[in-house]
Coordinates of C-alpha atoms and ligand atoms in Angstrom, one line a residue:
M390 CA 0.0 0.0 0.0
G391 CA 1.3 3.4 -1.0
L392 CA 1.0 5.2 2.3
I393 CA 2.7 2.5 4.3
Q394 CA 5.6 2.2 1.8
D395 CA 5.9 6.0 1.6
T396 CA 6.1 6.2 5.4
L397 CA 8.6 3.3 5.6
D398 CA 10.7 5.1 3.0
V399 CA 10.8 8.2 5.3
V400 CA 11.8 6.1 8.3
R401 CA 14.4 4.2 6.4
K402 CA 16.0 7.4 5.3
R403 CA 15.7 9.2 8.6
D404 CA 16.8 6.2 10.8
A405 CA 19.0 4.4 8.4
N406 CA 21.5 3.4 11.1
E407 CA 18.8 1.8 13.4
P408 CA 18.2 -1.7 11.8
E409 CA 16.3 -3.1 14.7
F410 CA 14.0 -0.1 14.8
L411 CA 13.3 -0.4 11.1
Q412 CA 12.6 -4.1 11.5
A413 CA 10.1 -3.5 14.2
V414 CA 8.3 -0.7 12.4
T415 CA 8.2 -2.7 9.1
E416 CA 6.6 -5.7 10.9
V417 CA 4.0 -3.6 12.6
F418 CA 3.1 -1.4 9.5
E419 CA 2.9 -4.3 7.1
S420 CA 0.6 -6.2 9.5
I421 CA -1.8 -3.3 10.2
E422 CA -2.3 -2.6 6.5
P423 CA -5.9 -4.0 6.6
A424 CA -6.8 -1.4 9.3
I425 CA -5.2 1.5 7.4
Q426 CA -7.0 0.5 4.3
R427 CA -10.4 0.1 6.1
H428 CA -10.2 3.4 8.0
K429 CA -9.7 6.7 6.1
K430 CA -9.3 8.6 9.4
Y431 CA -5.9 7.1 9.9
R432 CA -4.7 8.0 6.4
D433 CA -6.1 11.5 6.6
A434 CA -4.4 12.2 9.9
N435 CA -1.0 10.8 8.7
I436 CA -1.0 8.8 11.9
L437 CA 1.7 6.4 10.8
L438 CA 4.3 9.1 10.5
R439 CA 3.3 10.5 13.9
I440 CA 3.3 7.2 15.7
V441 CA 6.8 6.3 14.6
E442 CA 8.4 9.4 16.0
P443 CA 9.2 9.3 19.8
E444 CA 7.6 12.1 21.8
R445 CA 11.0 12.7 23.5
V446 CA 14.4 11.1 23.6
V447 CA 16.8 11.7 26.4
M448 CA 20.5 10.8 26.2
F449 CA 23.0 11.4 29.0
R450 CA 26.4 10.8 30.4
V451 CA 26.7 8.4 33.3
P452 CA 30.1 8.8 35.0
W453 CA 31.0 6.3 37.7
Q454 CA 34.0 4.9 39.5
D455 CA 35.0 1.2 39.5
D456 CA 36.4 -0.6 42.6
K457 CA 39.9 0.3 41.6
G458 CA 39.0 4.0 41.6
Q459 CA 39.2 4.3 37.8
F460 CA 36.8 6.8 36.2
R461 CA 34.4 5.2 33.7
V462 CA 31.7 6.7 31.5
N463 CA 28.6 5.0 30.0
R464 CA 25.8 6.4 28.0
G465 CA 22.3 6.5 29.4
Y466 CA 18.9 6.8 27.5
R467 CA 15.2 7.1 28.0
I468 CA 12.9 7.0 25.0
Q469 CA 9.5 8.4 25.8
M470 CA 7.7 7.0 22.8
N471 CA 4.0 7.6 23.2
S472 CA 1.8 8.8 26.1
A473 CA -1.6 8.8 24.3
I474 CA -3.2 6.3 26.7
G475 CA -1.2 6.7 29.9
P476 CA 2.2 7.6 31.4
Y477 CA 5.2 6.2 29.6
K478 CA 5.9 2.7 30.8
G479 CA 8.7 0.3 29.9
G480 CA 11.9 -1.3 31.2
L481 CA 15.5 -0.3 31.5
R482 CA 18.1 -2.5 29.8
F483 CA 21.7 -2.6 30.9
H484 CA 23.7 -4.5 28.2
P485 CA 26.8 -3.6 26.2
T486 CA 24.8 -3.9 22.9
V487 CA 22.4 -1.1 24.0
N488 CA 22.2 1.8 21.6
L489 CA 19.5 4.3 20.4
G490 CA 18.1 2.0 17.7
I491 CA 17.7 -1.0 20.0
L492 CA 15.9 1.1 22.6
K493 CA 13.7 2.8 20.0
F494 CA 12.6 -0.6 18.7
L495 CA 11.8 -1.7 22.2
A496 CA 9.9 1.5 23.0
F497 CA 8.0 1.2 19.7
E498 CA 7.0 -2.4 20.5
Q499 CA 6.1 -1.3 24.1
V500 CA 3.5 1.2 22.8
F501 CA 1.4 -1.6 21.2
K502 CA 2.1 -4.1 23.9
N503 CA 0.9 -1.8 26.7
S504 CA -2.2 -0.9 24.7
L505 CA -3.0 -4.7 24.3
T506 CA -2.9 -5.2 28.1
T507 CA -6.1 -3.1 28.4
L508 CA -4.4 -1.0 31.1
P509 CA -3.8 2.7 30.8
M510 CA -0.1 2.8 30.0
G511 CA 1.9 4.6 27.3
G512 CA 5.1 3.3 25.9
G513 CA 8.8 4.0 26.8
K514 CA 12.1 2.2 27.2
G515 CA 15.5 3.1 28.4
G516 CA 18.8 1.8 29.6
S517 CA 22.6 2.0 29.1
D518 CA 25.5 0.2 27.4
F519 CA 26.8 -0.6 30.9
D520 CA 27.5 -4.3 31.4
P521 CA 26.7 -5.5 34.9
K522 CA 28.3 -8.9 34.2
G523 CA 31.5 -9.3 36.3
R524 CA 30.9 -6.1 38.2
S525 CA 30.7 -6.1 42.0
D526 CA 27.6 -5.1 43.9
H527 CA 29.3 -1.9 44.9
E528 CA 30.1 -1.0 41.3
V529 CA 26.5 -1.8 40.2
M530 CA 25.2 0.4 43.0
R531 CA 27.4 3.3 42.1
F532 CA 26.5 3.0 38.4
C533 CA 22.7 2.9 39.3
Q534 CA 23.0 5.9 41.5
S535 CA 24.8 8.0 38.9
F536 CA 22.3 6.8 36.2
M537 CA 19.4 7.9 38.5
I538 CA 20.8 11.3 39.2
E539 CA 20.0 12.3 35.6
L540 CA 17.0 9.9 34.9
C541 CA 15.1 11.3 38.0
R542 CA 14.4 14.6 36.1
H543 CA 12.4 12.8 33.5
I544 CA 10.3 10.2 35.4
G545 CA 7.5 10.2 37.9
A546 CA 4.6 8.1 39.1
D547 CA 2.3 10.0 36.7
T548 CA 4.8 10.8 34.0
D549 CA 7.1 7.8 33.2
V550 CA 7.4 4.6 35.3
P551 CA 10.5 2.4 34.3
A552 CA 10.9 -1.2 35.2
G553 CA 13.6 -4.0 34.7
D554 CA 14.7 -5.7 31.5
I555 CA 17.9 -7.5 30.4
G556 CA 20.6 -6.7 33.1
V557 CA 18.1 -4.9 35.4
G558 CA 16.6 -7.2 38.0
G559 CA 15.7 -6.8 41.7
R560 CA 19.1 -5.7 42.7
E561 CA 19.3 -2.9 40.2
I562 CA 15.7 -1.7 40.8
G563 CA 16.6 -1.5 44.5
Y564 CA 19.6 0.7 44.0
L565 CA 17.7 2.9 41.4
Y566 CA 14.7 3.3 43.7
G567 CA 16.9 4.1 46.8
Q568 CA 18.6 6.9 44.8
Y569 CA 15.3 8.3 43.4
K570 CA 13.9 8.4 46.9
R571 CA 16.9 10.3 48.3
I572 CA 16.7 12.9 45.5
A573 CA 12.9 13.4 45.2
N574 CA 12.2 13.0 49.0
E575 CA 9.0 11.0 48.2
F576 CA 7.9 7.4 48.4
T577 CA 5.9 6.9 45.2
G578 CA 5.4 4.1 42.6
V579 CA 8.0 5.6 40.2
L580 CA 9.5 2.2 39.4
T581 CA 8.0 -1.2 39.2
G582 CA 9.6 -4.6 39.9
K583 CA 10.3 -3.4 43.5
S584 CA 10.6 -5.8 46.4
V585 CA 7.4 -6.7 48.1
S586 CA 8.4 -5.2 51.4
W587 CA 8.7 -1.7 49.9
G588 CA 5.9 -1.5 47.4
G589 CA 6.4 -4.3 44.9
S590 CA 3.7 -6.6 43.7
L591 CA 3.6 -10.3 44.4
I592 CA 3.9 -12.3 41.1
R593 CA 5.8 -9.4 39.3
P594 CA 9.1 -11.4 39.1
E595 CA 7.2 -14.4 37.7
A596 CA 4.8 -12.4 35.4
T597 CA 6.6 -12.4 32.1
G598 CA 7.4 -16.1 32.1
Y599 CA 4.1 -17.2 33.7
G600 CA 2.2 -15.0 31.3
C601 CA 4.0 -16.4 28.3
V602 CA 2.9 -19.9 29.3
Y603 CA -0.7 -18.8 30.0
F604 CA -0.7 -17.3 26.5
A605 CA 0.6 -20.6 25.0
L606 CA -2.3 -22.4 26.9
E607 CA -4.8 -20.0 25.3
M608 CA -3.4 -20.7 21.8
L609 CA -3.5 -24.5 22.5
K610 CA -7.1 -24.3 23.7
T611 CA -8.2 -23.2 20.2
R612 CA -7.1 -26.7 19.1
G613 CA -8.4 -28.5 22.2
D614 CA -4.8 -29.2 23.2
S615 CA -2.6 -28.6 26.3
L616 CA 1.0 -28.6 27.4
E617 CA 0.8 -31.9 29.3
G618 CA 3.9 -34.0 28.4
R619 CA 5.0 -31.6 25.7
I620 CA 8.8 -31.3 25.2
C621 CA 9.7 -27.6 25.3
A622 CA 12.8 -25.8 24.2
V623 CA 13.5 -22.6 26.2
S624 CA 16.3 -20.1 25.5
G625 CA 17.9 -17.7 28.1
S626 CA 18.3 -18.3 31.8
G627 CA 17.4 -15.0 33.2
N628 CA 14.1 -13.7 34.7
A629 CA 11.8 -14.5 31.7
A630 CA 13.3 -17.9 31.1
Q631 CA 13.4 -19.0 34.8
Y632 CA 9.7 -18.4 35.3
T633 CA 8.7 -19.8 31.9
V634 CA 10.4 -23.0 32.9
E635 CA 8.8 -22.9 36.4
K636 CA 5.3 -22.6 34.9
L637 CA 6.0 -25.2 32.3
I638 CA 6.9 -27.7 35.0
Q639 CA 3.8 -26.8 37.0
V640 CA 1.5 -27.5 34.0
G641 CA 3.1 -30.8 33.3
A642 CA 5.3 -29.9 30.3
K643 CA 8.9 -31.0 29.9
P644 CA 11.4 -28.1 29.5
V645 CA 14.6 -29.6 28.2
T646 CA 16.9 -26.6 27.4
M647 CA 18.1 -23.3 28.7
S648 CA 20.9 -21.0 27.5
D649 CA 23.0 -17.9 28.0
S650 CA 25.1 -15.9 25.6
N651 CA 27.8 -18.6 25.6
G652 CA 25.7 -21.7 24.7
F653 CA 22.8 -24.0 25.8
I654 CA 22.3 -27.0 28.0
Y655 CA 20.1 -30.0 26.9
D656 CA 18.7 -32.1 29.7
K657 CA 16.7 -34.8 28.0
E658 CA 15.2 -36.0 31.3
G659 CA 13.7 -32.5 31.6
I660 CA 14.6 -29.7 34.0
D661 CA 12.7 -30.4 37.2
A662 CA 11.7 -28.0 40.0
E663 CA 14.8 -28.9 42.1
R664 CA 17.2 -28.3 39.2
L665 CA 15.4 -25.1 38.4
E666 CA 16.0 -23.9 41.9
W667 CA 19.7 -24.7 41.4
I668 CA 19.7 -22.6 38.2
K669 CA 18.0 -19.6 40.0
D670 CA 20.8 -19.7 42.6
L671 CA 23.4 -20.0 39.9
K672 CA 22.1 -17.0 37.9
N673 CA 20.6 -14.7 40.6
V674 CA 23.0 -15.2 43.5
R675 CA 26.3 -16.7 42.2
R676 CA 25.9 -15.1 38.8
G677 CA 27.6 -18.0 37.0
R678 CA 27.3 -19.5 33.5
I679 CA 24.7 -22.0 32.3
K680 CA 27.5 -24.4 31.3
E681 CA 27.9 -25.3 35.1
Y682 CA 24.5 -27.0 34.9
A683 CA 25.9 -29.6 32.5
E684 CA 28.9 -30.2 34.7
K685 CA 26.7 -30.5 37.8
F686 CA 23.9 -32.7 36.4
G687 CA 25.7 -34.6 33.6
A688 CA 23.5 -32.9 30.9
K689 CA 24.8 -31.9 27.4
Y690 CA 26.3 -28.5 26.8
V691 CA 26.5 -27.0 23.3
E692 CA 28.9 -24.1 23.1
G693 CA 28.1 -21.1 20.8
Q694 CA 24.7 -22.4 19.7
R695 CA 21.1 -21.7 20.4
P696 CA 18.6 -24.3 21.6
W697 CA 16.6 -24.5 18.4
L698 CA 18.6 -27.5 17.1
V699 CA 16.8 -29.8 19.6
D700 CA 13.6 -31.7 18.6
C701 CA 10.7 -30.2 20.5
H702 CA 6.9 -29.6 20.4
C703 CA 7.0 -26.1 21.7
A704 CA 9.6 -23.3 21.7
F705 CA 9.8 -20.4 24.2
P706 CA 12.4 -17.8 23.2
C707 CA 13.3 -16.0 26.4
A708 CA 16.7 -14.4 25.8
T709 CA 16.9 -11.5 23.3
Q710 CA 16.0 -10.0 19.9
N711 CA 16.7 -11.8 16.6
E712 CA 17.5 -15.1 18.3
I713 CA 15.6 -17.3 15.8
S714 CA 16.7 -17.1 12.2
G715 CA 14.8 -18.4 9.2
E716 CA 17.0 -21.4 9.1
E717 CA 16.4 -22.1 12.8
A718 CA 12.7 -21.7 12.4
N719 CA 12.8 -24.3 9.6
R720 CA 14.8 -26.6 11.8
L721 CA 12.3 -26.2 14.7
I722 CA 9.3 -27.0 12.4
S723 CA 11.1 -30.1 10.9
G724 CA 11.9 -31.2 14.4
G725 CA 8.2 -31.3 15.3
C726 CA 7.6 -27.8 16.8
F727 CA 4.0 -26.6 16.4
L728 CA 3.9 -23.8 18.9
V729 CA 6.1 -20.7 19.5
S730 CA 5.3 -18.4 22.4
E731 CA 7.7 -15.4 22.7
A732 CA 8.8 -14.2 26.1
S733 CA 11.6 -12.1 24.6
N734 CA 11.0 -9.0 22.5
M735 CA 11.2 -9.6 18.7
P736 CA 13.1 -12.9 19.0
S737 CA 12.1 -14.1 15.5
E738 CA 13.7 -12.7 12.4
P739 CA 11.2 -11.7 9.6
E740 CA 11.9 -14.9 7.7
A741 CA 11.1 -17.0 10.8
I742 CA 7.8 -15.1 11.3
H743 CA 6.8 -15.7 7.7
L744 CA 7.5 -19.4 8.1
F745 CA 5.6 -19.7 11.3
T746 CA 2.5 -17.9 9.9
N747 CA 2.7 -19.6 6.5
K748 CA 2.9 -23.1 8.1
K749 CA 0.1 -22.1 10.4
I750 CA 1.7 -23.2 13.6
L751 CA 0.5 -21.6 16.8
Y752 CA 2.6 -18.4 16.9
G753 CA 2.3 -15.9 19.8
P754 CA 4.3 -12.8 19.0
G755 CA 6.2 -11.2 21.8
K756 CA 4.1 -8.1 22.2
A757 CA 1.1 -10.3 23.0
A758 CA 2.8 -13.3 24.7
N759 CA 5.2 -11.4 26.9
A760 CA 2.7 -8.6 27.9
G761 CA 2.2 -10.3 31.3
G762 CA 5.3 -8.6 32.6
V763 CA 4.2 -5.0 31.9
A764 CA 0.6 -5.9 32.8
T765 CA 1.6 -6.9 36.3
S766 CA 3.7 -3.8 36.5
G767 CA 0.5 -2.0 35.8
L768 CA -1.1 -3.9 38.6
E769 CA 1.8 -2.9 40.8
M770 CA 1.1 0.8 39.9
T771 CA -2.5 0.3 40.9
Q772 CA -1.6 -1.2 44.3
N773 CA 0.9 1.6 44.9
A774 CA -1.7 4.2 44.1
M775 CA -4.2 2.6 46.4
R776 CA -1.5 1.9 49.0
L777 CA -3.0 -1.6 49.3
P778 CA -1.2 -4.8 48.3
W779 CA -3.1 -7.7 46.7
S780 CA -2.6 -11.4 47.5
R781 CA -0.6 -13.7 45.3
E782 CA -3.8 -15.4 44.2
E783 CA -5.4 -12.1 43.3
V784 CA -2.5 -10.9 41.1
D785 CA -2.1 -14.3 39.4
R786 CA -5.9 -14.4 38.7
R787 CA -5.7 -10.9 37.1
L788 CA -2.6 -11.9 35.1
R789 CA -4.4 -15.0 33.7
D790 CA -7.5 -13.0 32.9
I791 CA -5.3 -10.3 31.1
M792 CA -3.5 -13.0 29.0
A793 CA -6.8 -14.6 28.1
T794 CA -8.2 -11.2 27.1
I795 CA -5.1 -10.3 25.0
H796 CA -5.4 -13.7 23.2
K797 CA -9.2 -13.3 22.6
N798 CA -8.9 -9.7 21.3
A799 CA -6.1 -10.6 19.0
W800 CA -7.8 -13.8 17.8
E801 CA -11.1 -12.0 17.1
T802 CA -9.5 -9.1 15.4
A803 CA -7.6 -11.4 13.1
I804 CA -10.9 -12.9 12.1
E805 CA -12.5 -9.4 11.7
Y806 CA -9.7 -8.4 9.3
D807 CA -9.8 -11.7 7.3
R808 CA -6.6 -13.1 8.6
P809 CA -8.0 -15.9 10.9
G810 CA -5.4 -17.5 13.2
N811 CA -2.8 -14.7 12.5
L812 CA -2.0 -13.3 15.9
V813 CA 0.6 -11.0 14.5
V814 CA -2.0 -9.1 12.5
G815 CA -4.6 -9.4 15.3
A816 CA -2.3 -8.2 18.1
N817 CA -0.8 -5.3 16.1
I818 CA -4.2 -4.0 15.0
V819 CA -5.7 -4.2 18.5
G820 CA -2.7 -2.4 19.9
F821 CA -2.6 0.2 17.1
V822 CA -6.3 1.1 17.0
K823 CA -6.5 2.1 20.7
V824 CA -3.4 4.3 20.6
A825 CA -4.2 5.9 17.2
D826 CA -7.8 6.7 18.2
A827 CA -6.5 8.3 21.4
M828 CA -4.1 10.4 19.4
L829 CA -6.8 11.5 17.0
E830 CA -9.1 12.5 19.9
Q831 CA -6.2 14.5 21.6
G832 CA -5.6 16.7 18.5
L833 CA -2.3 17.4 17.0
V834 CA -0.1 15.2 19.3
Ligands
NDP401 P1 17.8 -11.2 32.0 O1 18.9 -10.2 32.0 O2 17.2 -11.6 33.3 O3 18.2 -12.5 31.2 C1 18.6 -12.4 29.9 C2 19.0 -13.8 29.4 O4 19.2 -13.8 28.0 C3 20.3 -14.2 30.0 O5 20.3 -15.6 30.1 C4 21.3 -13.7 28.9 O6 22.6 -14.5 28.9 C5 20.6 -14.0 27.7 N1 21.0 -13.1 26.6 C6 21.0 -11.7 26.7 N2 21.5 -11.2 25.6 C7 21.8 -12.2 24.8 C8 22.4 -12.3 23.5 N3 22.7 -11.3 22.8 N4 22.6 -13.6 23.0 C9 22.2 -14.7 23.7 N5 21.7 -14.6 25.0 C10 21.5 -13.4 25.5 O7 16.6 -10.5 31.1 P2 15.1 -10.9 31.1 O8 14.9 -12.4 31.3 O9 14.4 -9.9 31.9 O10 14.8 -10.6 29.5 C11 14.9 -11.5 28.5 C12 14.0 -11.1 27.3 O11 12.6 -10.9 27.8 C13 14.4 -9.7 26.7 O12 14.1 -9.7 25.3 C14 13.4 -8.8 27.4 O13 13.2 -7.6 26.6 C15 12.2 -9.6 27.4 N6 11.1 -9.2 28.4 C16 11.4 -9.1 29.7 C17 10.5 -8.7 30.6 C18 10.7 -8.7 32.1 O14 9.7 -8.4 32.8 N7 11.9 -8.9 32.6 C19 9.2 -8.3 30.1 C20 8.9 -8.5 28.7 C21 9.9 -8.9 27.9 P3 23.9 -13.8 29.5 O15 23.7 -13.9 31.0 O16 25.0 -14.6 29.0 O17 23.9 -12.4 29.0

């Protein structure tokens, strides 16, 4: 369609050095084409060109001192992408690969994901090219404090509410929150992912992984199927991966792989609850490498590869973007995989997505399948505003309901736009329409 291609041409020219951002924008724009064609109001208002431009981008210097007293400098960012339906909301990523294009892709995805949750949250993302790996707790604390000295000017409980992402877990959120509180002299819900004893929500650490499995169960329900006895390949071994594996075990599935950036382990007996606890301690406390699992339990370790070589029924990417290539998608399908539920953001390359949708396997794109994390952050914001915590059961019930609603809305919208079963089209259109309509109603924003 002319307008979509014209807008993509502008973005390609303007943001030529941001390949991940271009990839995310292309995927969304191509899949919402039926909605743009059906509704003249979006074309008249040139909404595509407006939605693709961040409302605000902040970049800043983060100076800090390492344990040897050496001066170091990293680059900090916050992308405030869209506040049409609520305060900016989205995680902070600390990883050496972080740059403007990666954070813009994540912020762009976040806008549609947050809209899908049905909660009033706009989209944002931030972070730094700081690498917490191998750094002492003191170094991480000093970095977080320096990062917050600048970030605090741009956030607030009703303005922008960051959370964790890769490299930002409970430890980092604690240091960031402590520094914010010292500077602002107020105790508000300015970050989510906090500890339960000081304003966090039960189930928030579990939410991305649990939500991704709940989404898989919703997809399976449409075929009268379940996860019972299903062999599952999982990538990553951080927050999203750990709780995906935990829920898979609870629902009777058999997770057989986990990974980190060095390689993957294959435990053909299945990773059980006891071994998962060992992994949590390895990753969250000792901060070791996944290879040690193979040494400890006699499982297989494959250096430098991703888990998609293994025969499985279901795949749960939980590590990072572009972690399933077209070739790997082919391998997954020929190895018997009929379901992919994405906990990580944009893990499948475009050729992989085309293959999954063309072969009509059950495919849950990240912005739908991993929305449980931010949805539960939204529930944390609600509890903070009420100053009343909910029970574990209450939050889990709400999380399940939200995942079921996201699936239902995406499923029904795909049918409405003549793409039955295509949750990429369904989820993107549901997410887009709500934000675009809010922008139209708010005038020239
Ligand atoms: P963590 O930092 O807890 O874990 C990340 C995991 O992915 C680690 O095992 C890490 O290995 C691996 N990894 C990171 N980068 C790469 C890479 N370039 N190649 C291979 N492996 C890599 O992060 P999360 O679990 O929180 O996040 C994982 C994914 O889930 C991300 O895409 C994130 O955006 C997404 N997500 C997370 C949410 C959350 O609530 N935490 C919410 C929604 C989405 P290593 O230790 O070697 O770096």
